[in-house]
Amino acid sequence: MFQAELKQPVSRLQGIGPKTTSVLSSAGIITIDDILKHYPRTYEDRSRITGFAPALKTNEAVLINTPALITGQEFFGRPPKQTLKVMLEDASGIPASLVCFGRNFLADKLIPGRIIILYGSFQNRFNELQSSAFEFELLPPETTFDEAPEAASALPDFGRILPVYPLTAGLSQKMMRKAIAHALDEWAVNIETELPESIRRRYGLMTKPVALRQIHFPDNETDRETAEKTLKFEELFHFQLAAARRSYKRKSARKPGATAAGFSTGNGRLEAELLGKLGFKLTAAQMRVLEEIKADISSESPMSRMLQGDVGSGKTLVAFIAALQTVERGGQTAFMAPTELLARQHADNASKLLTPLGLRIALLTGGVKAEQRRHLLEALSAGEIDLVIGTHALFGENVAFKQLSLIIIDEQHRFGVMQRLALSGKNSTADLLLMTATPIPRTLAMTVFGDLDVSTIDELPPGRTPVETHLAAIGNERKVYDFVRRELSAGRQAYFVYPLISRSDKSSLKDAESMFEALRTRHFSGFTVGLIHSRLDEKTKKDIMDRFRAGDIQIIAATSVVEVGVDVPNATCMIIEHAERFGLSALHQLRGRVGRGEHQSYAFLVYSEDLTETGTARLKIMKQSTDGFYIAEEDLKIRGPGDLSGAAQSGFLPFNIANLNTDFELLKTARTAASDLVKTDAGLLQPENSAMRRLLEICPPFSDDLIGG
Ligand code: ADP
Ligand code: MG
């Protein structure tokens, strides 16, 4: 049976009626597959007999699993609120007692002279071992201590390692154990093992049926560990296999018109013309990454490259030059930005720099009106546009290209994996250039981005003076405002950033709307102030930004919408109020909005009193450094080395049992195994056998179902 066949309702299991089905479904357990993947939270080891001795050595509570002889009963407390206490001893005669709060009815069961099997938490109190949290079963009359272990293992809940499941209302451990035992007996026994036999052998892993049985009802700790490793490995391996296959597929794909010698690239005329017109020279780092990109563009297989570079390092220009290469070869370029604001700014820039070179440029965003949009789409599919810049609207279903050859994604971390894949799906042989100012943690680089090459711009254009960063406690804003006023009077401009758009009853935080009023009417009454946040329509945002760029507006009050990409070199002040509310990468991006021109720039991080430890640490790092790579590393340190909350939030790590925080080594092993398989096993590409075919179905090269939403 294939694993896919387990997608049947749990009601097909024996003994699971409509009531249990509905309780299970409210816990998210719908199919047999779901219930088999409902792995234990922990286990109770009822396989080894402990006796009472371990609880004698400490004052802590100790879990005890032992047969015990009942030696007596008594009631304590004042009537009528009396409580039953049962005296017992283990095989070596160590005494203990059970305190039966609310369970006086046990007096009829726990009769002196009988031997029970007992599992409970015991604590040494008042020189006596006591438990009030325990489970027990009576062993058959006449059972001796010697016979007890065997008698216990005949009982469902004793004599073994018992799984403890995560529960929700209406579920009990007994129900879960029973349902899962049915699922294992009736369904899991016949499941096909998807991991190739050779890999299973090499890494000492179990077959799927054995692994499932042992994770739920382990025979011993060693087998449980192997089962856990097997199931984790399977998840990680599938994930890595999908990445390896994507990479293999891309690397073995051929761009149309390619020969073994690659392409005849353009003659570089456009690039030379552009560089001649710029008032500056490319930095050495820009030139280096450009060579890497050009080599990819002229190679016969499609580029998959991540371009990392700190804010202001000049990635856009590099991307434009890559587009020129593509144009010279007769291809079209799509350039995607995460916001309309940024798309528009790139388009303005491109018109200024590239239209004079003869490039046909268009802007396509959600805001483009129907009529104009129709024209644009026609021109695009007729090949009359060389470079189209836009938001994710670029990759809507009705957008067709004549010859899409280069896809550029700016601020790629702002997009979901799905969007990125949708877009590379438009043309799987197009060159793909992702750009980011947020360096990618190593762990993530090995998973989701496992198939990308990386280029890094590690140098800023010359003549930039690092932004001066100041921390100010709330209450001292006045000094900050005075400083900003002097900058404004000297002709400079400023951003004020707030964590909220509007005033909230639930929070005492400052918000952009109220502060816009306060800045305009009180603090900076002689200056023009604009307001920008995500709830304004695009036209209003554009107007404000245009007026800010033109210098008609001196101050922008905003939320973090101004975080990405906005480039106004005359702005020299960035004031972030409640700075402790922003993450390090947001703070860094925001600060990157200033220090983009010839004037010395300043960032003021205004913090409130109730700083947390990590809040303090973040502000310190911001004060210390303006190096985005350093900041990203420190950020990871604060969050813990393996913390991938960013990745988890974006939902592209669909692991059920594997955990990248703790299973990094296993991830690396799975990665090696997957890439070995893709490289060496030709059978994977022309599948001969059923297991291989299954693997292909599970991990098609462009499938995203393994990567999640
Ligand atoms: P990024 O996208 O990497 O944050 P941008 O591409 O927006 O950075 O570039 C920031 C600014 O630096 C732009 O105004 C750009 O024109 C300018 N710039 C780019 N390269 C250079 C260079 N080599 N020398 C001087 N200025 C440059
Ligand atoms: Mg940029």
XYZ file of C-alpha atoms and ligand atoms in Angstrom:
737
model
C 0.000 0.000 0.000
C 1.279 3.434 -0.874
C 1.368 6.103 1.768
C -1.068 8.166 -0.280
C -3.732 5.535 0.291
C -3.756 6.408 3.962
C -5.667 9.563 3.128
C -8.890 7.831 4.125
C -11.150 8.996 6.923
C -10.371 7.730 10.423
C -13.923 6.393 10.568
C -12.661 3.448 8.524
C -10.765 2.244 11.567
C -12.411 -0.417 13.696
C -14.007 0.842 16.867
C -13.937 4.492 15.803
C -17.523 5.690 15.743
C -19.051 9.003 14.705
C -18.458 10.538 18.127
C -14.740 9.786 18.254
C -14.440 10.812 14.610
C -15.820 14.221 15.375
C -13.645 14.682 18.463
C -10.598 13.670 16.441
C -11.474 16.000 13.610
C -11.662 18.951 15.957
C -8.076 18.080 16.889
C -7.194 18.243 13.193
C -7.056 14.481 12.789
C -9.127 13.609 9.730
C -7.386 10.783 7.946
C -5.632 7.594 8.910
C -2.458 9.256 7.752
C -3.098 12.108 10.214
C -3.542 9.772 13.123
C -0.414 7.801 12.276
C 1.466 11.097 12.180
C 0.058 12.142 15.533
C 3.322 11.254 17.206
C 3.657 10.899 20.985
C 4.583 13.968 22.971
C 6.525 11.824 25.395
C 6.531 8.283 26.809
C 6.035 6.572 30.130
C 8.491 3.784 30.609
C 6.419 1.023 32.183
C 8.705 -1.662 30.816
C 11.357 -1.631 33.506
C 10.486 -2.488 37.097
C 11.988 0.155 39.362
C 10.888 -0.767 42.850
C 10.437 2.122 45.297
C 14.170 2.555 45.933
C 14.825 5.368 43.398
C 12.367 7.654 45.221
C 14.190 7.175 48.540
C 17.366 8.849 47.344
C 15.928 12.287 46.674
C 13.266 14.729 47.761
C 12.163 15.253 44.162
C 9.215 13.415 42.702
C 10.317 10.220 40.926
C 8.385 8.062 38.456
C 8.001 4.576 39.818
C 6.873 1.465 37.977
C 6.597 -1.549 40.244
C 4.475 -4.396 41.478
C 3.475 -3.816 45.094
C 1.756 -5.763 47.827
C -1.063 -3.997 49.610
C -0.425 -4.132 53.316
C -3.148 -1.982 54.832
C -5.675 0.861 54.585
C -6.549 3.797 56.759
C -8.559 7.012 56.568
C -7.153 10.359 57.636
C -8.571 13.828 58.039
C -11.593 14.981 59.935
C -14.970 13.420 59.077
C -16.800 13.786 56.817
C -13.861 14.928 54.694
C -11.790 11.822 55.119
C -9.307 10.499 52.628
C -8.269 6.928 51.950
C -4.627 6.038 52.363
C -3.349 2.661 51.165
C -0.142 1.159 52.492
C 2.050 -0.997 50.284
C 5.511 -2.466 49.898
C 7.629 -3.572 46.948
C 9.413 -6.909 46.468
C 12.328 -5.836 48.643
C 10.017 -4.693 51.440
C 10.369 -0.902 50.963
C 7.094 0.673 52.175
C 5.134 3.418 50.478
C 1.603 4.746 50.460
C -1.067 5.905 48.062
C -3.093 8.948 49.021
C -6.439 8.595 47.264
C -7.794 12.178 47.220
C -11.372 12.035 45.962
C -11.032 8.348 45.271
C -12.189 6.734 48.491
C -14.064 4.201 46.376
C -10.685 2.528 45.778
C -11.005 1.044 49.253
C -13.048 -1.754 47.711
C -10.388 -2.512 45.126
C -7.092 -2.046 46.909
C -7.610 -4.852 49.386
C -4.752 -5.862 51.659
C -3.054 -9.045 50.466
C -3.439 -8.344 46.751
C -0.514 -7.522 44.457
C -0.986 -4.635 42.047
C 1.105 -3.230 39.226
C 1.601 0.457 39.866
C 2.822 3.478 37.889
C 3.019 6.808 39.630
C 4.947 9.800 40.797
C 6.350 9.253 44.302
C 7.893 11.718 46.658
C 9.681 11.326 49.950
C 7.518 13.222 52.469
C 7.550 13.194 56.224
C 9.902 10.177 55.955
C 7.399 8.275 53.936
C 7.128 7.620 50.178
C 3.805 8.948 48.986
C 1.926 9.285 45.765
C -1.367 10.884 44.917
C -0.911 10.677 41.126
C -0.835 7.025 40.138
C -2.378 4.390 37.914
C -2.649 0.734 38.778
C -4.143 -2.609 37.810
C -4.821 -5.538 40.097
C -2.820 -8.581 39.144
C -4.687 -11.908 39.256
C -5.093 -13.313 42.793
C -2.221 -15.501 43.944
C 0.250 -13.765 41.588
C 3.686 -13.681 43.246
C 6.257 -10.902 42.933
C 8.296 -13.157 40.626
C 5.370 -13.657 38.292
C 4.304 -10.008 38.426
C 6.296 -8.583 35.470
C 4.887 -11.167 33.103
C 1.372 -10.749 34.383
C 1.747 -6.971 33.960
C 2.824 -7.179 30.343
C -0.419 -9.004 29.536
C -2.280 -5.797 30.495
C -2.718 -3.139 27.816
C -1.308 -0.233 29.811
C 1.548 -1.888 31.638
C 4.752 -3.794 31.029
C 5.685 -1.606 28.064
C 6.761 1.859 27.040
C 3.495 3.772 26.750
C 3.061 6.696 24.381
C 1.689 9.959 25.773
C -0.084 11.980 23.097
C -0.837 15.647 22.778
C -4.547 15.875 23.553
C -7.339 18.334 23.017
C -10.705 18.539 24.763
C -12.683 15.330 24.544
C -9.706 13.087 23.861
C -8.070 10.774 26.349
C -4.795 8.876 26.216
C -6.756 5.628 26.216
C -8.771 6.664 23.150
C -5.706 7.812 21.260
C -3.744 4.685 22.063
C -6.598 2.487 20.973
C -7.215 4.357 17.709
C -3.545 4.394 16.832
C -3.128 0.718 17.649
C -5.966 0.019 15.190
C -4.387 2.235 12.541
C -1.101 0.386 12.959
C -2.627 -3.099 12.891
C -5.110 -2.564 10.111
C -3.275 -0.155 7.821
C 0.342 0.579 8.607
C 1.531 -3.011 8.320
C 1.278 -2.911 4.540
C 2.690 0.515 3.841
C 5.401 0.665 1.257
C 8.720 2.064 2.410
C 9.505 5.079 0.285
C 13.113 5.504 1.299
C 15.236 3.615 -1.214
C 16.578 0.379 0.233
C 20.207 1.372 -0.362
C 19.791 4.573 1.641
C 17.919 2.813 4.404
C 20.762 0.307 4.750
C 23.488 2.890 4.574
C 22.019 5.022 7.343
C 20.714 2.189 9.496
C 17.040 3.137 9.176
C 13.869 1.097 9.668
C 11.200 0.225 7.142
C 8.166 2.475 7.338
C 5.829 -0.018 9.047
C 8.446 -0.837 11.670
C 9.289 2.824 12.235
C 5.629 3.734 12.711
C 5.044 0.879 15.136
C 8.164 1.708 17.136
C 7.498 5.445 17.365
C 4.046 4.762 18.829
C 4.650 1.586 20.827
C 8.395 1.148 21.186
C 9.844 -2.161 22.348
C 12.763 -0.354 23.925
C 14.523 2.992 23.936
C 17.008 2.045 21.186
C 14.265 1.086 18.785
C 12.333 4.221 19.617
C 15.362 6.319 18.787
C 15.897 4.553 15.471
C 12.218 4.976 14.634
C 12.394 8.677 15.379
C 15.532 9.044 13.302
C 13.915 7.147 10.423
C 10.786 9.287 10.340
C 12.750 12.504 10.643
C 15.123 11.386 7.964
C 12.238 10.554 5.657
C 10.801 14.062 5.969
C 14.143 15.779 5.542
C 15.094 13.517 2.678
C 11.917 14.210 0.726
C 12.415 17.886 1.262
C 16.032 17.790 0.159
C 15.238 15.535 -2.734
C 12.749 18.046 -4.064
C 15.417 20.758 -3.847
C 18.083 18.547 -5.405
C 15.767 17.624 -8.239
C 14.806 21.251 -8.806
C 18.454 22.146 -8.977
C 19.297 19.206 -11.235
C 16.410 19.980 -13.494
C 17.421 23.601 -13.815
C 21.068 22.793 -14.338
C 20.277 20.235 -16.993
C 17.671 22.424 -18.705
C 18.780 24.234 -21.829
C 17.781 27.755 -22.701
C 16.231 28.057 -26.119
C 18.820 28.909 -28.731
C 21.699 27.652 -26.601
C 24.519 25.690 -28.165
C 27.132 23.661 -26.359
C 29.293 26.758 -26.447
C 26.573 28.679 -24.632
C 25.221 31.868 -26.131
C 26.686 34.511 -28.199
C 26.126 37.182 -25.569
C 25.452 40.690 -26.676
C 28.374 42.858 -27.573
C 28.202 44.815 -24.321
C 27.423 48.049 -26.149
C 24.434 48.914 -23.946
C 26.377 48.291 -20.770
C 29.269 50.443 -21.932
C 26.889 53.214 -22.870
C 25.166 53.115 -19.482
C 28.422 53.051 -17.525
C 29.672 55.981 -19.567
C 26.663 58.020 -18.536
C 26.735 57.304 -14.796
C 28.487 59.904 -12.746
C 30.378 57.174 -10.886
C 32.261 53.912 -11.355
C 31.010 50.498 -10.314
C 32.562 49.235 -7.090
C 34.931 46.281 -7.318
C 32.277 44.136 -5.663
C 29.628 45.195 -8.172
C 31.996 44.300 -11.013
C 32.779 40.925 -9.503
C 29.140 39.893 -9.058
C 28.343 41.201 -12.526
C 30.938 38.856 -14.003
C 29.337 35.958 -12.097
C 25.918 36.923 -13.363
C 27.075 37.426 -16.925
C 28.751 34.022 -16.926
C 25.410 32.511 -15.883
C 23.467 34.462 -18.470
C 25.766 33.341 -21.247
C 25.774 29.740 -20.064
C 23.438 27.275 -21.736
C 21.646 26.322 -18.538
C 19.443 28.777 -16.659
C 20.831 30.896 -13.839
C 19.548 30.452 -10.268
C 21.391 33.044 -8.322
C 20.895 34.932 -5.113
C 22.472 38.365 -5.044
C 23.097 39.452 -1.451
C 24.255 42.939 -0.651
C 23.686 45.371 2.157
C 21.188 48.202 1.817
C 22.615 50.824 -0.483
C 25.269 48.540 -1.958
C 23.906 49.104 -5.459
C 22.106 45.889 -6.311
C 19.549 47.605 -8.536
C 22.204 48.856 -10.906
C 23.706 45.379 -11.171
C 20.263 44.009 -11.960
C 19.709 46.645 -14.639
C 22.988 45.727 -16.311
C 21.958 42.066 -16.230
C 18.778 43.144 -18.004
C 20.860 44.904 -20.667
C 22.689 41.647 -21.359
C 19.365 39.938 -21.780
C 18.017 42.630 -24.090
C 21.059 42.356 -26.331
C 20.245 38.690 -26.728
C 16.685 39.488 -27.691
C 15.115 38.390 -24.430
C 12.653 40.113 -22.092
C 13.226 40.852 -18.422
C 10.654 40.836 -15.624
C 11.656 42.733 -12.486
C 9.468 42.105 -9.433
C 9.434 44.310 -6.337
C 7.489 43.642 -3.124
C 5.542 46.934 -3.016
C 4.029 49.309 -5.572
C 6.034 52.115 -4.069
C 9.266 50.323 -4.763
C 8.203 49.048 -8.184
C 7.349 52.580 -9.199
C 10.669 53.893 -7.941
C 12.564 51.218 -9.887
C 10.529 52.034 -12.984
C 11.292 55.755 -12.650
C 14.959 54.913 -12.297
C 14.907 52.564 -15.239
C 13.231 55.185 -17.428
C 15.909 57.676 -16.531
C 18.835 55.335 -17.045
C 17.696 52.845 -19.655
C 15.115 54.525 -21.904
C 17.845 56.709 -23.440
C 19.600 53.463 -24.427
C 16.552 52.488 -26.447
C 15.007 50.058 -23.960
C 11.241 49.765 -23.928
C 10.139 49.822 -20.306
C 6.760 49.303 -18.655
C 5.314 49.310 -15.161
C 2.737 46.685 -14.290
C 1.099 46.774 -10.872
C -2.333 46.045 -9.485
C -3.048 49.767 -9.801
C -2.761 49.882 -13.604
C -6.195 50.587 -15.138
C -7.943 48.021 -17.352
C -7.540 49.742 -20.724
C -3.897 50.557 -20.194
C -3.339 47.129 -18.798
C -4.731 45.478 -21.931
C -2.344 47.480 -24.119
C 0.518 46.625 -21.881
C -0.218 42.900 -21.882
C -0.489 42.900 -25.674
C 2.805 44.691 -26.048
C 4.387 42.279 -23.603
C 3.257 39.185 -25.457
C 4.239 40.733 -28.794
C 7.740 41.288 -27.473
C 7.445 45.054 -27.707
C 8.549 45.560 -24.129
C 12.100 44.761 -23.059
C 11.865 45.338 -19.351
C 8.690 45.133 -17.306
C 8.840 46.203 -13.694
C 6.050 45.473 -11.260
C 4.686 43.792 -8.195
C 3.496 40.175 -8.054
C 0.823 41.306 -10.551
C 3.592 40.541 -13.057
C 2.941 36.889 -12.657
C -0.798 36.864 -12.841
C -2.301 34.171 -15.030
C -3.085 36.428 -17.979
C 0.417 37.835 -18.239
C 2.261 36.302 -21.196
C 5.712 37.085 -22.497
C 7.103 36.604 -25.975
C 10.519 35.598 -24.720
C 10.898 35.878 -20.960
C 14.613 35.330 -20.412
C 15.430 36.975 -17.092
C 13.434 37.157 -13.893
C 14.684 39.506 -11.187
C 13.124 39.499 -7.744
C 14.025 42.393 -5.482
C 13.889 42.000 -1.706
C 13.141 38.342 -2.238
C 12.626 37.645 1.477
C 9.424 39.670 1.219
C 7.854 37.087 -1.053
C 6.547 33.674 -0.145
C 8.113 30.596 -1.589
C 4.925 29.966 -3.521
C 5.135 33.293 -5.315
C 8.741 32.665 -6.215
C 7.908 29.266 -7.594
C 4.830 30.479 -9.468
C 7.062 32.868 -11.202
C 9.882 30.545 -12.099
C 7.093 28.322 -13.380
C 6.281 31.001 -15.988
C 9.387 29.981 -17.769
C 11.534 27.309 -16.228
C 14.388 28.103 -18.588
C 14.538 31.797 -17.745
C 17.483 33.078 -15.756
C 16.505 33.774 -12.173
C 18.156 36.480 -10.072
C 16.946 36.924 -6.486
C 18.136 39.964 -4.562
C 18.198 40.477 -0.835
C 19.685 42.728 1.788
C 18.932 40.144 4.441
C 21.624 37.501 4.433
C 20.224 34.043 4.687
C 21.025 31.901 7.705
C 23.128 28.886 6.870
C 20.482 26.379 7.849
C 17.894 27.924 5.646
C 20.347 28.259 2.814
C 20.695 24.513 2.945
C 17.015 23.795 2.746
C 14.718 26.066 0.863
C 17.498 27.760 -1.024
C 19.526 24.592 -1.397
C 19.534 24.960 -5.162
C 20.792 28.533 -5.467
C 24.211 29.971 -6.232
C 25.115 33.029 -4.188
C 26.866 36.272 -5.141
C 27.689 38.851 -2.516
C 28.316 42.578 -2.789
C 30.426 43.179 0.286
C 31.303 46.809 -0.264
C 29.406 50.094 -0.317
C 29.974 52.763 -2.961
C 32.778 55.109 -1.908
C 32.120 58.385 -0.148
C 29.313 57.095 2.013
C 29.754 58.159 5.595
C 28.206 55.607 7.896
C 24.951 56.730 9.456
C 25.449 58.048 12.997
C 23.110 56.183 15.318
C 21.799 57.569 18.608
C 19.640 55.932 21.231
C 17.179 58.088 23.168
C 14.814 57.161 25.941
C 11.226 58.196 25.403
C 10.725 61.531 27.143
C 13.928 62.864 25.581
C 12.418 63.204 22.114
C 12.516 66.956 22.436
C 16.307 66.951 22.024
C 15.943 64.724 19.001
C 13.296 67.012 17.519
C 15.544 70.042 18.065
C 18.340 68.304 16.232
C 16.052 67.338 13.342
C 14.802 70.911 13.097
C 18.362 72.120 12.495
C 18.823 69.522 9.736
C 15.553 70.564 8.102
C 16.557 74.216 8.238
C 19.778 73.276 6.454
C 17.631 71.871 3.636
C 17.622 68.192 4.611
C 14.633 65.870 5.079
C 13.491 63.325 7.672
C 11.455 60.171 8.199
C 9.550 59.519 11.425
C 8.513 55.875 11.810
C 5.905 54.451 14.222
C 4.800 50.919 15.066
C 1.065 51.605 14.557
C -1.034 53.254 11.853
C -3.822 54.570 14.091
C -4.386 55.140 17.749
C -5.347 51.967 19.554
C -7.298 51.650 22.787
C -5.349 48.552 23.610
C -1.972 50.145 23.484
C -0.199 53.274 24.580
C 2.147 53.165 21.593
C 2.486 56.216 19.390
C 0.876 55.874 15.969
C 1.640 57.407 12.593
C -1.704 59.233 12.190
C -1.692 61.041 15.541
C 2.005 61.810 15.286
C 1.484 63.181 11.783
C -0.889 65.714 13.363
C 1.440 66.428 16.268
C 4.505 66.854 14.063
C 2.609 69.060 11.627
C 0.882 71.330 14.110
C 3.204 71.320 17.109
C 6.766 70.136 16.729
C 7.515 71.162 13.147
C 4.845 73.743 12.370
C 7.024 75.646 9.888
C 7.591 72.575 7.694
C 5.494 70.401 5.384
C 4.707 66.962 6.722
C 3.337 63.975 4.782
C 1.762 60.746 6.015
C 2.362 57.301 4.531
C 1.062 53.930 5.633
C -0.221 50.792 4.006
C -3.920 51.678 4.302
C -3.627 54.665 1.958
C -4.339 54.064 -1.707
C -1.437 53.758 -4.099
C -2.072 57.101 -5.759
C -1.887 58.975 -2.453
C 1.260 57.125 -1.499
C 2.819 57.908 -4.841
C 1.938 61.612 -4.595
C 3.430 61.917 -1.140
C 6.594 60.070 -2.155
C 6.944 62.180 -5.307
C 6.577 65.378 -3.317
C 9.049 64.117 -0.740
C 11.545 63.234 -3.469
C 11.037 66.660 -5.050
C 11.646 68.330 -1.702
C 8.131 69.824 -1.375
C 7.622 67.777 1.734
C 10.312 67.821 4.399
C 9.016 65.217 6.799
C 7.331 61.889 6.283
C 5.472 60.301 9.167
C 5.158 56.620 8.338
C 4.925 53.039 9.420
C 7.473 50.500 8.284
C 6.071 50.729 4.714
C 9.076 52.907 4.022
C 11.261 50.015 5.101
C 12.151 48.568 1.724
C 14.072 50.196 -1.024
C 12.896 53.827 -0.824
C 15.753 55.983 -2.114
C 15.751 59.723 -1.385
C 19.387 60.827 -1.013
C 18.536 64.222 0.518
C 16.864 62.609 3.532
C 19.348 62.526 6.410
C 17.277 61.791 9.503
C 15.532 58.571 10.411
C 13.653 58.707 13.677
C 12.165 55.412 14.821
C 9.913 55.749 17.848
C 9.303 52.661 19.991
C 12.351 51.242 18.229
C 12.282 48.245 20.558
C 9.130 47.137 18.763
C 10.968 46.501 15.516
C 13.096 43.495 14.604
C 16.750 43.943 13.793
C 16.370 43.485 10.077
C 13.543 46.040 9.942
C 15.619 48.514 11.961
C 18.547 47.993 9.653
C 16.405 48.389 6.540
C 14.787 51.524 7.948
C 18.136 53.038 8.832
C 19.231 52.229 5.277
C 16.752 54.855 4.016
C 19.228 57.555 5.077
C 22.938 57.856 4.387
C 22.278 57.512 0.672
C 23.679 60.852 -0.399
C 26.590 63.181 0.199
C 25.420 64.505 3.584
C 26.129 62.993 6.969
C 23.006 61.140 8.107
C 21.531 60.234 11.478
C 19.316 57.566 12.945
C 17.545 58.132 16.254
C 16.182 55.056 17.945
C 13.716 56.224 20.554
C 12.846 53.490 23.045
C 10.270 53.165 25.788
C 10.893 52.263 29.397
C 9.799 48.634 29.420
C 12.746 47.317 27.424
C 13.171 43.559 27.400
C 16.580 41.964 27.444
C 16.477 41.174 23.748
C 15.108 44.646 23.016
C 18.151 46.138 24.743
C 20.490 43.777 22.922
C 19.002 44.723 19.553
C 19.374 48.449 20.151
C 22.984 47.956 21.258
C 23.795 46.095 18.073
C 22.209 48.847 15.990
C 24.304 51.422 17.797
C 27.472 49.346 17.338
C 27.321 48.520 13.683
C 25.932 49.507 10.303
C 27.099 46.286 8.653
C 24.067 44.284 7.555
C 25.904 40.973 7.590
C 27.190 41.537 11.109
C 23.703 42.573 12.228
C 22.130 39.491 10.659
C 24.614 37.263 12.460
C 24.050 38.963 15.801
C 20.327 38.684 15.214
C 20.678 34.940 14.839
C 22.748 34.797 18.028
C 20.045 36.609 19.984
C 17.409 34.286 18.627
C 19.566 31.219 19.200
C 21.731 29.604 16.557
C 19.147 27.336 15.091
C 16.216 29.667 15.323
C 14.370 29.743 12.087
C 11.243 31.414 13.269
C 11.295 33.552 10.165
C 11.171 30.468 8.061
C 8.588 28.791 10.224
C 6.395 31.884 10.031
C 6.534 31.958 6.292
C 5.399 28.369 6.527
C 7.860 26.796 4.212
C 9.126 24.186 6.579
C 6.378 21.605 6.655
C 7.989 19.229 9.082
C 5.922 17.023 11.291
C 8.599 15.425 13.388
C 11.892 16.829 12.130
C 13.018 20.006 13.860
C 15.693 22.117 12.246
C 16.743 23.521 15.590
C 17.855 20.130 16.777
C 18.164 18.009 13.654
C 20.655 20.029 11.693
C 23.137 17.137 11.461
C 20.450 14.817 10.170
C 19.449 17.489 7.677
C 22.978 17.546 6.315
C 22.997 13.759 6.037
C 19.671 13.807 4.218
C 21.006 16.464 1.912
C 24.031 14.361 1.011
C 21.864 11.302 0.486
C 19.464 13.227 -1.732
C 22.086 14.820 -3.892
C 23.970 11.513 -4.230
C 20.798 9.894 -5.391
C 20.023 12.579 -7.917
C 23.591 12.629 -9.204
C 24.331 8.948 -9.349
C 21.083 7.184 -9.844
C 20.050 7.487 -13.433
C 17.021 5.399 -12.511
C 15.611 8.413 -10.758
C 15.327 10.250 -14.024
C 14.067 7.311 -16.052
C 12.246 5.483 -13.331
C 12.250 1.719 -13.769
C 10.949 0.489 -10.476
C 7.928 1.359 -8.456
C 9.675 2.827 -5.428
C 11.615 5.172 -7.679
C 8.472 6.114 -9.516
C 6.802 6.867 -6.220
C 9.672 9.082 -5.208
C 9.256 10.993 -8.415
C 5.591 11.453 -7.711
C 6.315 12.705 -4.246
C 9.168 14.922 -5.320
C 8.491 16.221 -8.805
C 11.151 18.738 -9.695
C 8.894 21.748 -9.468
C 6.449 20.482 -6.937
C 5.785 22.864 -4.134
C 3.509 20.709 -2.093
C 6.470 19.677 -0.008
C 7.363 23.241 0.602
C 3.963 24.265 1.824
C 2.178 27.610 1.641
P 20.330 48.483 -2.821
O 19.164 48.102 -3.653
O 21.474 47.519 -2.912
O 19.945 48.786 -1.411
P 20.467 50.691 -4.576
O 20.601 49.882 -5.802
O 19.166 51.293 -4.258
O 20.953 49.829 -3.342
O 21.608 51.810 -4.604
C 21.674 52.845 -3.688
C 22.133 54.110 -4.317
O 23.535 54.023 -4.660
C 21.417 54.445 -5.590
O 21.102 55.807 -5.566
C 22.436 54.149 -6.682
O 22.289 54.953 -7.815
C 23.735 54.416 -6.004
N 24.877 53.633 -6.512
C 24.847 52.365 -6.975
N 26.091 51.967 -7.335
C 26.927 52.993 -7.071
C 28.352 53.187 -7.230
N 29.145 52.235 -7.721
N 28.841 54.371 -6.855
C 28.063 55.344 -6.366
N 26.726 55.232 -6.201
C 26.160 54.072 -6.556
Mg 17.223 47.738 -3.422
